[in-house]
PDB file of C-alpha atoms in Angstrom:
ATOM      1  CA  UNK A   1      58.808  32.518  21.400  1.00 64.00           C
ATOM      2  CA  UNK A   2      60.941  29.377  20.522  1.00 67.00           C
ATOM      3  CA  UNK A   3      63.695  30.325  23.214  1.00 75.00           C
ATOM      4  CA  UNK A   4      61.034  30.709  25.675  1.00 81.00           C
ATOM      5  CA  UNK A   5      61.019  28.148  28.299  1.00 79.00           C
ATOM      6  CA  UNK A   6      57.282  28.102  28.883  1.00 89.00           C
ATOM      7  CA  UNK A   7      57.003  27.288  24.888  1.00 88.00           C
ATOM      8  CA  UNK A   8      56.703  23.465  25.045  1.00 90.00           C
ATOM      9  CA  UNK A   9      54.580  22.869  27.391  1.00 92.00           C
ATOM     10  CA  UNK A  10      52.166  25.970  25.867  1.00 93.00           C
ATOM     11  CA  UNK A  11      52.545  24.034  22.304  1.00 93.00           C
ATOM     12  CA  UNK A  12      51.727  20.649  23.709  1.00 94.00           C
ATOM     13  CA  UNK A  13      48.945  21.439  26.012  1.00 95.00           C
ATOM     14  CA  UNK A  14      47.300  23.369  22.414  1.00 95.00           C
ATOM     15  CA  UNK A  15      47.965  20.096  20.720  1.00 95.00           C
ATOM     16  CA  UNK A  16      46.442  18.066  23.959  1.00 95.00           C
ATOM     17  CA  UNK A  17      43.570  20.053  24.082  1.00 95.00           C
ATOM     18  CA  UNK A  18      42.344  20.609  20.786  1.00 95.00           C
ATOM     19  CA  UNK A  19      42.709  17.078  19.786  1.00 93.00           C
ATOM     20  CA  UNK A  20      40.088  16.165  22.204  1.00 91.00           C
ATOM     21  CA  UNK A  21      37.958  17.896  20.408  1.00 91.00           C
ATOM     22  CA  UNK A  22      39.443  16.607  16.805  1.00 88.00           C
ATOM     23  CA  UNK A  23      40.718  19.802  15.285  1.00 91.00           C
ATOM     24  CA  UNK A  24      42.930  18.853  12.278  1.00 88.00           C
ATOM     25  CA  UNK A  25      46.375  18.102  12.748  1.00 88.00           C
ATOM     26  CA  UNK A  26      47.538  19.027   9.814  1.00 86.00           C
ATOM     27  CA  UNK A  27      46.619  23.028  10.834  1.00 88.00           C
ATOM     28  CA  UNK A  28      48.025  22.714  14.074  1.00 92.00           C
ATOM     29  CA  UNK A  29      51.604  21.501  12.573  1.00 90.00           C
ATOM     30  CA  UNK A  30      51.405  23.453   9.657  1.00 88.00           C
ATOM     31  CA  UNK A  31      51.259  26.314  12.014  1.00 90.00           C
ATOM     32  CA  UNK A  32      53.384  25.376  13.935  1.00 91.00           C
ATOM     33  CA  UNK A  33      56.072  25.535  11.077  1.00 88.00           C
ATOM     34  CA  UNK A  34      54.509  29.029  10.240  1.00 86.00           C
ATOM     35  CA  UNK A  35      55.365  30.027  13.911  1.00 88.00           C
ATOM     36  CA  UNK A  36      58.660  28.725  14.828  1.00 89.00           C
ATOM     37  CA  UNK A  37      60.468  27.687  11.477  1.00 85.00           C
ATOM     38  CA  UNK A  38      61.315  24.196   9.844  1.00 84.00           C
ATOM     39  CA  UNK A  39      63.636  22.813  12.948  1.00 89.00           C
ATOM     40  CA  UNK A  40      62.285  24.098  16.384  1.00 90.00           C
ATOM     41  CA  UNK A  41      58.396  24.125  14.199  1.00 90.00           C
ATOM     42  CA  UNK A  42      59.389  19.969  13.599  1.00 93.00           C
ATOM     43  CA  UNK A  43      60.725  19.417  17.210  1.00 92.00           C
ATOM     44  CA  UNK A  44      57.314  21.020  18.721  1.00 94.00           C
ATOM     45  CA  UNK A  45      55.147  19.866  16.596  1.00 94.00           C
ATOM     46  CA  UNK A  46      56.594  16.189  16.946  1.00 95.00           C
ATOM     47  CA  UNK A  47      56.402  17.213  21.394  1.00 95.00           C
ATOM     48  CA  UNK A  48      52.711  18.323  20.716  1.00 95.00           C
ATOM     49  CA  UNK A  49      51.176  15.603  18.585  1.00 94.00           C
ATOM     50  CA  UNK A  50      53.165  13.003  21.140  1.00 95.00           C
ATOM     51  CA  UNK A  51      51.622  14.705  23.990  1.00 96.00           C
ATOM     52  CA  UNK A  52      47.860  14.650  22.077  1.00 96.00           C
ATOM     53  CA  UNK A  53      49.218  11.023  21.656  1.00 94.00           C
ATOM     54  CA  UNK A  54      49.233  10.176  25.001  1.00 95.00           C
ATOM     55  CA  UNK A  55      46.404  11.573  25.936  1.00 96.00           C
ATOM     56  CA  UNK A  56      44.100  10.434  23.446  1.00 94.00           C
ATOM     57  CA  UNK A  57      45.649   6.587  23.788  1.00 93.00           C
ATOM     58  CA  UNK A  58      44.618   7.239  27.317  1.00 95.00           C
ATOM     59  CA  UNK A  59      41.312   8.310  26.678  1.00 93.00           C
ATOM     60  CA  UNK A  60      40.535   5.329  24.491  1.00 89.00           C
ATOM     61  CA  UNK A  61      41.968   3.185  27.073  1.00 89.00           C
ATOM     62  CA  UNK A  62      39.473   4.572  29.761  1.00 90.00           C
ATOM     63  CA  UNK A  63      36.307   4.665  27.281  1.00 86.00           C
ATOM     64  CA  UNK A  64      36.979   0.979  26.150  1.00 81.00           C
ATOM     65  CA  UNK A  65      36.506  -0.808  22.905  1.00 75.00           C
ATOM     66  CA  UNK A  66      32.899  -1.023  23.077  1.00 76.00           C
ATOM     67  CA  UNK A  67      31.889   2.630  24.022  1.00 75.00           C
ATOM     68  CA  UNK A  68      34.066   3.630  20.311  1.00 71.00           C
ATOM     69  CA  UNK A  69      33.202   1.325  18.581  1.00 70.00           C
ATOM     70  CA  UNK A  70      29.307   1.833  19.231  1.00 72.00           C
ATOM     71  CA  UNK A  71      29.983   5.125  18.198  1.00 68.00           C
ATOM     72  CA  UNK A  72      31.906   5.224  15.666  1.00 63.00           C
ATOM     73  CA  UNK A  73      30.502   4.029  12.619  1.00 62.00           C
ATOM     74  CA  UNK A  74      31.493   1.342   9.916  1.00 63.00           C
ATOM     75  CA  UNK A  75      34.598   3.142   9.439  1.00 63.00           C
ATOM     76  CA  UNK A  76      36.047   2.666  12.780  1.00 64.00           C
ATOM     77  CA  UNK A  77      34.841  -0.856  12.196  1.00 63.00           C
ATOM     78  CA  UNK A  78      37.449  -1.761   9.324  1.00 64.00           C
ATOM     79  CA  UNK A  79      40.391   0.722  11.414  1.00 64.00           C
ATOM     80  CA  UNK A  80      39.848  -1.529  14.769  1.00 65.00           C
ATOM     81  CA  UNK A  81      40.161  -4.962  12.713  1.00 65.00           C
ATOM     82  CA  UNK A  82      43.681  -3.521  11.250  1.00 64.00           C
ATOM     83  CA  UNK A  83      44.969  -2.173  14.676  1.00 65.00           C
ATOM     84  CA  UNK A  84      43.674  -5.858  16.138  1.00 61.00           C
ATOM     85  CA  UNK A  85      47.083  -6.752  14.402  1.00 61.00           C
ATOM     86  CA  UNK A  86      49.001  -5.011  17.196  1.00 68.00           C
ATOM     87  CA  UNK A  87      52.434  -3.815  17.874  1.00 77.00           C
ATOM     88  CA  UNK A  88      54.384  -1.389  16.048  1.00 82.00           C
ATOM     89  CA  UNK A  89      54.408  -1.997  12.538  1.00 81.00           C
ATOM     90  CA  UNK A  90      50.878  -1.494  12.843  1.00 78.00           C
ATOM     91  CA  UNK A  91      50.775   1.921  14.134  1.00 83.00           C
ATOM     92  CA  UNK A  92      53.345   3.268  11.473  1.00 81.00           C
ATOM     93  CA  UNK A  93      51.185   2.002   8.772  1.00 77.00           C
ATOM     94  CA  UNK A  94      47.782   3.615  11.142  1.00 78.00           C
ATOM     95  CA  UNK A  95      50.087   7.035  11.202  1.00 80.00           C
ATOM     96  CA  UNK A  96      51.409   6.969   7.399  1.00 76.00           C
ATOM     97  CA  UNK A  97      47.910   5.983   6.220  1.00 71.00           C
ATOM     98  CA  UNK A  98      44.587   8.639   6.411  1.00 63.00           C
ATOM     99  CA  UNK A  99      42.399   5.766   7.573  1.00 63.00           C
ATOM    100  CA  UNK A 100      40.900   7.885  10.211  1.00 68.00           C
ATOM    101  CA  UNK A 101      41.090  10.656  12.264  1.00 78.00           C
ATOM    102  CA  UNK A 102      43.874  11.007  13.977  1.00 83.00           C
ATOM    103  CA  UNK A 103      42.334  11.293  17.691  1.00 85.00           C
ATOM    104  CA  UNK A 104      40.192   8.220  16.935  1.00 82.00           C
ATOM    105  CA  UNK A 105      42.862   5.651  15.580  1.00 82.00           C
ATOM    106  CA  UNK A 106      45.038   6.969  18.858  1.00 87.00           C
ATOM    107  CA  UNK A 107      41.791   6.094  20.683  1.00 87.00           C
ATOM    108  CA  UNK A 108      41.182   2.963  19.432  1.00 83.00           C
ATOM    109  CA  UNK A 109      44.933   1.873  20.430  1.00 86.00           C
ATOM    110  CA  UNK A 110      44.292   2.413  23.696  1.00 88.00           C
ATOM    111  CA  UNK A 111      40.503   1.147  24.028  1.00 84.00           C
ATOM    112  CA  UNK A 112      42.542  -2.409  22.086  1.00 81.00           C
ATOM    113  CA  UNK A 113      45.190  -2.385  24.502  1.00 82.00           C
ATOM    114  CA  UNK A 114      47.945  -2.127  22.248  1.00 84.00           C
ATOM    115  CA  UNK A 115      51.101  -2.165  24.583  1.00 86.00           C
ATOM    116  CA  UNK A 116      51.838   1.698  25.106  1.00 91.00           C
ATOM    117  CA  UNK A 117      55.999   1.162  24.103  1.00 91.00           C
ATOM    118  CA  UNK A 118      54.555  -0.517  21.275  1.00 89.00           C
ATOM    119  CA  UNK A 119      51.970   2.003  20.312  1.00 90.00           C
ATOM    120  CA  UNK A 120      54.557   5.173  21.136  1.00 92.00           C
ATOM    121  CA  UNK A 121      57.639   3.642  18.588  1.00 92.00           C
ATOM    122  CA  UNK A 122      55.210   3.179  15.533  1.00 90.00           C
ATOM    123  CA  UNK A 123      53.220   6.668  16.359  1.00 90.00           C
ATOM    124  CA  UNK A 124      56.834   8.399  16.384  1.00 92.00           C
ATOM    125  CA  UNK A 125      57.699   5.869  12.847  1.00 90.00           C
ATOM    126  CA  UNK A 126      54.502   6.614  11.157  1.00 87.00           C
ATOM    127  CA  UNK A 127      54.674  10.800  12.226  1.00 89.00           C
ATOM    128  CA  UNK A 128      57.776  11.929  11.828  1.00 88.00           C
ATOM    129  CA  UNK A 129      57.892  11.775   8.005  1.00 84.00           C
ATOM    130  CA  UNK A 130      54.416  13.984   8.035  1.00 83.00           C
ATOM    131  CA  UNK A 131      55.075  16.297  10.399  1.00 87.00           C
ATOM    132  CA  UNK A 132      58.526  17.116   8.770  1.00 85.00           C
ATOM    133  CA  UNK A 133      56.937  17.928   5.140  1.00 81.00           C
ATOM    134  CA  UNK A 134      53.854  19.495   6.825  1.00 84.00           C
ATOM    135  CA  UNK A 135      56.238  21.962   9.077  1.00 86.00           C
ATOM    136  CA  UNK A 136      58.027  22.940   6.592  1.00 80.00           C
ATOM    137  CA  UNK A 137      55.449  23.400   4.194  1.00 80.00           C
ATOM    138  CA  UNK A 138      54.366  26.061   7.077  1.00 83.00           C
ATOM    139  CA  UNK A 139      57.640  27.346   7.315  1.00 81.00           C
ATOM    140  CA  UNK A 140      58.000  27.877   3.598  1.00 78.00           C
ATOM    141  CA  UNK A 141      54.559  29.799   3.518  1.00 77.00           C
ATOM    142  CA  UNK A 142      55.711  32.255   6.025  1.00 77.00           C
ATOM    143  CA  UNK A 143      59.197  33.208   4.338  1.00 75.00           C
ATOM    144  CA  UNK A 144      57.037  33.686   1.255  1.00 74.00           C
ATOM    145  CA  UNK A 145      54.710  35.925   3.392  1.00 74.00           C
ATOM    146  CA  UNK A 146      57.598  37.941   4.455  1.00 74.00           C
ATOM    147  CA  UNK A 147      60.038  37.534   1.352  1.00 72.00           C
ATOM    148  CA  UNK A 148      61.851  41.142   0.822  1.00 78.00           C
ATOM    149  CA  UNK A 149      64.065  39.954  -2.154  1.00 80.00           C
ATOM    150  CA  UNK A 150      63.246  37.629  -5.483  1.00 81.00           C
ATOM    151  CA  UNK A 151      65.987  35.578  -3.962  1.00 81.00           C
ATOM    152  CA  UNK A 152      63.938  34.445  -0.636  1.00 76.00           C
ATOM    153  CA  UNK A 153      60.830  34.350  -2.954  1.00 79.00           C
ATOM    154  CA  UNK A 154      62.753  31.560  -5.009  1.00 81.00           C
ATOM    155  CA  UNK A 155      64.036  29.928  -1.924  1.00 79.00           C
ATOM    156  CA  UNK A 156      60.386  29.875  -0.189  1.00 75.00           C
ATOM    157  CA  UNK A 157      58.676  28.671  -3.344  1.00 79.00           C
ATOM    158  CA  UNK A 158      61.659  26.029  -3.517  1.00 82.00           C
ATOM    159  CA  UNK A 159      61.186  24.765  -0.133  1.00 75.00           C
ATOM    160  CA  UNK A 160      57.652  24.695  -0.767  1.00 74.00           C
ATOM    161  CA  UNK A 161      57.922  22.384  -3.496  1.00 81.00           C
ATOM    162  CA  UNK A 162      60.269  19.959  -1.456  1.00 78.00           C
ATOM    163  CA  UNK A 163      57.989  19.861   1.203  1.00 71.00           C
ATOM    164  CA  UNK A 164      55.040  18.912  -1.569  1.00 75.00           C
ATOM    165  CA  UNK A 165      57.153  16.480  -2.694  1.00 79.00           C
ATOM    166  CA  UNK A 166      57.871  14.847   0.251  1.00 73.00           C
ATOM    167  CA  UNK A 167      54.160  14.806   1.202  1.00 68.00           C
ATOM    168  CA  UNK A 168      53.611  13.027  -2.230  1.00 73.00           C
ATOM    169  CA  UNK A 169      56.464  10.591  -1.583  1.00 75.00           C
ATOM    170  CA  UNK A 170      55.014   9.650   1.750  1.00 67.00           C
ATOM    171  CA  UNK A 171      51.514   9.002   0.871  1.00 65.00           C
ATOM    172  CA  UNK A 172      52.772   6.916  -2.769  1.00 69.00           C
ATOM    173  CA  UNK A 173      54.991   4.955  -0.526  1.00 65.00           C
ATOM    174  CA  UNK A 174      52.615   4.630   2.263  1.00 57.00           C
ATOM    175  CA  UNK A 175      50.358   3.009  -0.292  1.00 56.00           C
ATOM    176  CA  UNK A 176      52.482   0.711  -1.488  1.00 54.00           C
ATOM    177  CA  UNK A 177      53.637  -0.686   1.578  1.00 52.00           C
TER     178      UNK A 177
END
């Protein structure tokens, strides 16, 4: 599959799609890892959630500030006053942090008119660490799965941990910053 040529734009169209209709990220990398390993699952998983990036900045940008916010609740309430600080250390922190879903703070970018260059550098920033725990947590869970020695049990069960630990690293330092 990962050799295919046809693979990336299959993997970011999935990503595209579904997160119009807010299916968990997490699942979709995580499978992603599961499916293609830690290195090409990271590199298409990072391709697909840019691509539902783009399209869901888009979206927002075309519904407006008003339509989301009228919609959305007193949560999206306190996420638009901390994206109203613009630019790109703002969406790392929106990316590192679980302040809300993912298609509606990419939304609310766009409906705010963050600048797109600025919006795109602090998505890649505040996803990269994620993804890269999250695919090869998925990776790790699939050599488990198909583990025919103790050895590649101990080495799937190691990188599991890693990726755990990273995961934990991210969200304490996410916190703290």
């Amino acid at each position: 599959w990962r050799d295919s040529p046809w693979a990336m734009v299959a993997v970011a169209s999935v990503y595209a799609g579904l997160s119009l209709v807010m299916f968990p990220l997490s699942l979709l990398v995580a499978a992603t890892g599961l499916l293609f390993g830690p290195w090409w699952g990271f590199g298409y998983a990072l391709i697909g959630t840019l691509a539902a990036s783009c399209l869901t900045w888009w979206v927002g940008r075309q519904l407006g500030r008003d339509a989301l916010l009228r919609y959305g609740g007193k949560r999206l309430h306190g996420v638009s006053r901390y994206l109203s600080g613009r630019g790109i250390r703002t969406m790392t922190i929106v990316n590192l942090l679980p302040l809300a879903p993912f298609t509606l703070t990419n939304m609310l970018a766009g409906a705010f008119h963050l600048r797109f260059r600025d919006y795109l550098i602090g998505s890649v920033i505040g996803i990269a660490p994620g993804l890269a725990g999250v695919t090869l947590l998925g990776s790790q869970l699939g050599e488990l799965v198909t583990a025919d020695s103790r050895s590649e049990v101990i080495y799937s069960v190691l990188g599991l941990a890693i990726g755990v630990a990273v995961l934990m690293a991210l969200k304490r330092w996410a916190f703290i910053a």
